[in-house]
Amino acid sequence: MRVELIKRPQQSALFSAISPFIALGMTLIAGSIMFSLLGKNPLDALYYYFIDPLTGIWDPFNRWQLHELAIKAAPLILIAVGLSVCFLSNNWNIGAEGQFVAGAMAGSAIPVLFPEFHSWTVLPLMLIMGMAGGAAYASIPAFLKVRFNTNEILTSLMLVYVAQLFNDWLVRGPWRNPEGFSFPGTVRFHEYAILPQIWPDAGRAHWGFIFALIAAVAVWFMLSKTVKGFEVKVLGQSPRAGRFAGFSASRMVFFAFLISGALAGLAGISEVAGPVEHLNEKISIGYGFTAIIVAFLGRLNPLGIVAAGLILALTYLGGEAAQISLQVSDKTVRAFQGMLLFFVLASDTLIHYRVRLVASPAAKPAKPAATEAAGNV
């Protein structure tokens, strides 16, 4: 027996709309089983994941959870919005984590290399350099795909480790803070190099979250209201039809990767200039990979990605609470997020394809050696 996927002639609009909720429900069930096998109470685990981080957000005097949620959601939304352009155009950028780190390094160059440069222009220049760094790094797999037909999944993924190792070398070597007691990390950024907080008296949420909302609205408008958005969707769904329409697949590869890389780079420098305030060896906690889940959970719709980003940010906060309260490792947190991606992709697959079991053809019996020898005479 073998399994075949038969493409459905028409997808169900109802199940397309509710599949993220089905995936979330299946994740809760599978997560409960996982926590039970670990010897933890599943109800306690789900409480710490989804309820405990939200307790107190309606208290006007204690809304730090809401600010922390915005801090965690900002990079997820920014990166996932860029990835939605790539995925809709059928370009599989899996290296947003590396582009995030590249943007963080590029944007940090000004306050690290020119610490005496104090001006209101410092922060805008950092943001521009962060976007340029992420876009430049994303252009590498784009060039390799267009020029050599290289698989962008492999190249973009491998470049993640190059960026991470180069960042590690920088903060332990040339850019290490000489007054940091040999700990890896750059000098603390001065006030002109730090993103302002949205509500300084209420919590740490910074303007990176505002950038994420602006990016989501701008990309949604581009995809749904402009010719370029139509080109993205046509080339993604039918490259042959796009060629007949006069659209260039090569230019689309660069366009999608540059948009994705620029937003990932903006997320990186916003993280450095926001809550962290310096570049270190652990600038990312896997935002680039988690953003893939966010993009698909939001149905590759930038507005849906905002809601999905808040949900995944909640799992980050809940995962931290679960690690403290239930004494589980961070690997358990990532496994829980991975389950969500698995069920989202499984739901999407079943929406577009139906599964059919096919009996394998019976193997032909081998000819006896004597018969074969006689036939050769």
C-alpha positions as a printed Julia matrix, in Angstrom:
377×3 Matrix{Float64}:
   0.0     0.0     0.0
   1.14    3.51   -0.76
  -0.32    6.95   -0.07
  -1.19    9.34   -2.9
  -2.26   12.97   -2.68
  -4.91   13.88   -5.23
  -5.4    17.61   -5.85
  -8.94   18.72   -5.14
 -10.66   20.52   -8.05
 -12.08   23.07   -5.6
 -11.07   23.97   -2.04
 -13.61   24.45    0.71
 -13.85   28.11    1.7
 -15.24   27.12    5.12
 -12.38   24.8     6.01
  -9.85   27.29    4.63
 -11.17   29.81    7.13
 -11.36   27.53   10.16
  -8.24   25.42    9.54
  -6.02   27.61   11.79
  -8.45   26.99   14.65
  -8.46   23.25   13.89
  -4.65   23.29   13.91
  -4.62   25.16   17.22
  -7.07   22.67   18.74
  -5.0    19.7    17.56
  -1.9    21.36   19.0
  -3.6    21.66   22.38
  -4.51   17.96   22.3
  -1.04   16.83   21.21
   0.56   19.22   23.7
  -1.53   17.8    26.51
  -0.36   14.31   25.61
   3.27   15.49   25.51
   3.05   17.11   28.95
   1.35   14.01   30.35
   4.23   11.86   29.09
   6.62   14.28   30.79
   4.79   13.78   34.06
   3.25   17.25   34.11
  -0.4    18.17   34.57
  -1.69   19.14   31.08
  -4.21   21.62   32.49
  -1.49   23.37   34.46
   0.73   23.49   31.4
  -1.96   25.0    29.18
  -2.83   27.47   31.92
   0.76   28.7    32.11
   0.99   28.86   28.33
  -2.19   30.74   27.49
  -3.83   32.15   30.61
  -1.12   33.15   33.06
   0.59   35.66   30.68
  -2.73   37.47   30.24
  -3.64   37.78   33.9
  -3.46   41.38   34.91
  -3.52   43.0    31.46
  -6.81   44.67   32.34
  -5.34   46.09   35.52
  -4.53   49.74   34.69
  -1.72   49.7    37.25
  -0.12   46.44   36.1
   0.0    46.01   32.35
   3.57   44.87   31.94
   2.36   41.58   30.4
   0.72   43.52   27.57
   3.99   45.34   26.9
   5.99   42.14   26.99
   3.51   40.6    24.56
   4.05   43.52   22.15
   7.84   43.17   22.47
   7.73   39.47   21.59
   5.14   39.95   18.8
   6.92   42.8    16.99
   9.77   40.78   15.38
   7.46   37.84   14.65
   5.0    40.04   12.77
   7.68   41.97   10.87
   9.48   38.84    9.71
   6.29   36.9     8.91
   4.86   39.76    6.82
   7.99   39.68    4.67
   7.89   35.91    4.43
   4.29   36.06    3.22
   5.49   37.88    0.08
   8.11   35.18   -0.52
   5.76   32.26    0.06
   2.93   33.75   -2.03
   5.38   34.17   -4.92
   6.54   30.54   -4.5
   9.97   31.51   -3.16
  10.82   29.54   -0.03
  12.9    31.81    2.15
  13.76   29.71    5.22
  16.68   31.93    6.23
  14.89   34.89    7.82
  16.72   34.11   11.05
  20.02   34.89    9.34
  18.62   38.05    7.75
  17.38   39.11   11.2
  20.92   38.75   12.6
  22.46   40.46    9.55
  20.17   43.46   10.01
  21.03   43.62   13.7
  24.76   43.65   12.91
  24.51   46.19   10.09
  22.38   48.6    12.11
  24.61   48.29   15.18
  27.69   49.43   13.27
  27.01   53.14   13.85
  26.75   53.19   17.68
  29.53   50.59   18.02
  32.08   52.06   15.6
  31.17   55.72   16.15
  30.13   55.97   19.82
  30.81   59.73   19.9
  28.35   60.4    17.09
  25.35   61.74   19.03
  22.59   63.1    16.82
  18.9    62.59   16.14
  19.95   61.13   12.78
  21.62   58.12   14.43
  18.47   56.06   14.94
  17.02   56.6    11.42
  20.4    55.67    9.94
  20.51   52.53   12.1
  17.05   51.49   10.9
  17.97   52.11    7.25
  21.23   50.18    7.6
  19.42   47.35    9.36
  16.95   47.02    6.5
  19.74   47.28    3.94
  21.77   44.62    5.74
  18.87   42.19    5.87
  17.98   42.82    2.22
  21.59   42.39    1.09
  21.89   39.12    2.97
  18.61   37.88    1.47
  19.84   38.76   -2.01
  22.47   35.99   -1.81
  20.03   33.03   -2.06
  18.0    35.06   -4.58
  21.05   35.51   -6.82
  22.04   31.86   -6.49
  18.53   30.76   -7.46
  18.29   33.04  -10.48
  21.86   32.55  -11.72
  22.49   28.87  -10.92
  18.98   27.51  -10.22
  20.11   26.65   -6.68
  17.51   25.46   -4.19
  16.73   28.56   -2.08
  15.57   26.45    0.86
  19.05   25.02    1.36
  21.04   28.18    0.65
  18.93   30.49    2.8
  18.94   27.98    5.66
  22.71   27.43    5.56
  23.32   31.18    5.54
  21.57   31.38    8.92
  24.51   29.65   10.58
  27.01   31.85    8.75
  25.31   34.98   10.12
  25.05   33.58   13.64
  28.71   32.52   13.76
  29.9    35.82   12.3
  27.86   37.72   14.89
  29.32   35.52   17.62
  32.83   36.33   16.38
  32.1    40.07   16.3
  30.75   40.36   19.84
  33.54   38.19   21.27
  36.27   39.88   19.25
  36.43   43.22   17.42
  33.17   44.63   18.83
  33.43   43.31   22.38
  32.92   45.89   25.09
  36.36   46.46   26.68
  34.63   47.23   29.97
  32.37   44.2    29.83
  34.52   41.91   32.03
  35.24   39.66   29.0
  31.54   38.85   28.51
  30.46   38.76   24.83
  28.58   41.85   23.75
  29.08   45.38   22.49
  28.95   48.62   24.44
  25.55   49.81   25.58
  23.93   52.1    23.03
  23.58   55.78   23.89
  20.21   57.49   24.09
  20.21   58.56   20.43
  20.57   54.92   19.32
  17.65   53.5    21.32
  14.08   53.15   20.06
  11.68   55.22   22.16
   9.05   53.42   24.18
   5.4    53.77   23.23
   4.16   54.43   26.76
   7.29   55.06   28.85
   5.43   55.12   32.16
   3.52   51.88   31.57
   6.05   49.35   30.26
   8.9    48.5    27.86
   6.95   48.22   24.6
   8.82   50.18   21.93
   8.2    51.5    18.44
   9.18   48.19   16.87
   5.58   47.07   17.4
   4.34   50.18   15.56
   6.72   49.36   12.69
   5.22   45.86   12.57
   1.66   47.18   12.29
   2.65   49.7     9.61
   4.47   46.98    7.63
   1.45   44.65    7.85
  -0.93   47.31    6.52
   1.5    48.43    3.78
   2.15   44.89    2.51
  -1.57   44.03    2.69
  -2.31   47.09    0.54
   0.45   46.13   -1.91
  -0.77   42.54   -2.24
  -4.47   43.32   -2.54
  -4.64   46.71   -4.26
  -1.66   47.01   -6.61
  -0.47   45.44   -9.84
   2.69   44.27   -8.07
   0.6    42.3    -5.62
  -1.29   40.73   -8.51
   2.05   39.81  -10.08
   3.19   38.17   -6.82
   0.1    35.99   -6.67
   0.05   35.07  -10.37
   3.69   34.01  -10.45
   3.2    32.1    -7.21
   0.15   30.17   -8.4
   1.06   29.69  -12.06
   4.53   30.7   -13.28
   3.58   29.8   -16.84
   0.57   32.13  -16.78
   2.8    34.83  -15.31
   5.26   34.47  -18.19
   2.41   34.77  -20.72
   1.34   37.96  -18.91
   4.84   39.38  -19.31
   5.9    39.07  -15.67
   9.54   38.26  -14.96
  10.06   35.33  -12.6
  13.69   36.34  -12.03
  12.82   39.88  -10.98
  10.12   38.49   -8.71
  12.67   36.28   -6.92
  14.77   39.35   -6.1
  11.73   41.46   -5.2
  10.33   38.89   -2.79
  13.67   38.15   -1.12
  14.58   41.83   -0.8
  11.23   42.71    0.81
  11.49   39.74    3.14
  15.11   40.44    4.04
  14.5    44.15    4.61
  11.66   43.49    7.06
  13.68   40.79    8.83
  16.6    43.24    9.08
  14.26   45.91   10.47
  13.09   43.4    13.06
  16.72   42.67   13.96
  17.81   46.26   14.48
  14.55   47.05   16.29
  15.27   44.24   18.72
  18.83   45.49   19.27
  17.86   49.14   19.63
  14.71   48.34   21.61
  14.65   46.02   24.61
  18.25   44.75   24.35
  20.1    48.08   23.79
  23.28   46.37   22.61
  24.38   43.6    20.27
  25.13   40.24   21.89
  25.68   36.63   20.86
  22.07   35.62   21.58
  20.24   38.4    19.84
  17.52   36.05   18.56
  15.61   33.32   20.32
  14.46   31.75   17.06
  12.21   34.55   15.81
  13.06   33.85   12.17
  11.98   30.21   12.35
   8.91   30.87   14.5
   7.83   33.52   11.99
   7.3    30.73    9.45
   4.6    29.34   11.74
   3.15   32.84   12.11
   3.01   33.35    8.34
   1.08   30.13    7.7
  -1.11   30.48   10.78
  -2.09   33.91    9.44
  -2.95   32.32    6.07
  -0.2    34.41    4.39
  -2.45   37.43    4.89
  -0.55   40.34    6.5
  -3.56   41.34    8.6
  -4.07   37.75    9.75
  -0.37   37.6    10.55
  -0.82   40.33   13.17
  -3.26   38.11   15.1
  -1.08   35.03   14.58
   1.98   36.92   15.78
   0.24   37.84   19.01
  -0.75   34.19   19.55
   2.79   32.92   19.02
   4.17   35.71   21.19
   1.82   34.47   23.88
   3.42   31.02   23.63
   6.84   32.62   24.16
   5.65   34.31   27.35
   3.76   31.18   28.39
   6.78   29.04   27.63
   8.9    31.15   29.97
   6.26   30.81   32.68
   6.06   27.04   32.09
   9.84   26.66   32.34
   9.8    28.37   35.74
   6.62   26.87   37.18
   6.7    23.36   35.67
  10.48   22.97   35.46
  10.52   22.04   31.78
  13.28   22.87   29.31
  13.15   25.37   26.49
  13.23   22.4    24.1
   9.73   21.52   25.29
   8.6    25.04   24.42
  10.0    24.73   20.91
   8.45   21.3    20.47
   5.07   22.78   21.35
   5.54   25.52   18.73
   6.71   22.92   16.21
   3.49   20.95   16.74
   1.54   24.05   15.78
   3.46   24.38   12.5
   2.98   20.67   11.75
  -0.79   20.82   12.24
  -1.11   24.08   10.29
   0.7    22.55    7.31
  -1.23   19.28    7.67
  -4.54   21.18    7.63
  -3.49   23.14    4.56
  -2.47   19.94    2.8
  -5.84   18.31    3.45
  -7.61   21.43    2.19
  -5.83   21.29   -1.16
  -5.45   17.51   -1.49
  -7.33   14.39   -0.58
  -5.53   11.28    0.61
  -5.94    8.01   -1.27
  -4.48    4.63   -0.38
  -3.34    2.7    -3.44
  -2.34   -0.94   -3.47
   1.21   -1.44   -4.67
   1.43   -3.52   -7.88
   2.46   -7.1    -7.25
   6.08   -7.79   -8.07
   6.68  -10.04  -11.06
   8.09  -13.46  -10.07
  11.72  -13.93  -11.02
  12.46  -16.35  -13.86
  14.21  -19.58  -12.88
  17.87  -19.58  -13.83
  17.47  -22.64  -16.08
  14.62  -21.05  -18.02
  16.58  -17.8   -18.47
  19.63  -19.71  -19.69
  17.54  -21.67  -22.18
  16.03  -18.5   -23.52
  19.46  -17.05  -24.17
  20.52  -20.0   -26.3
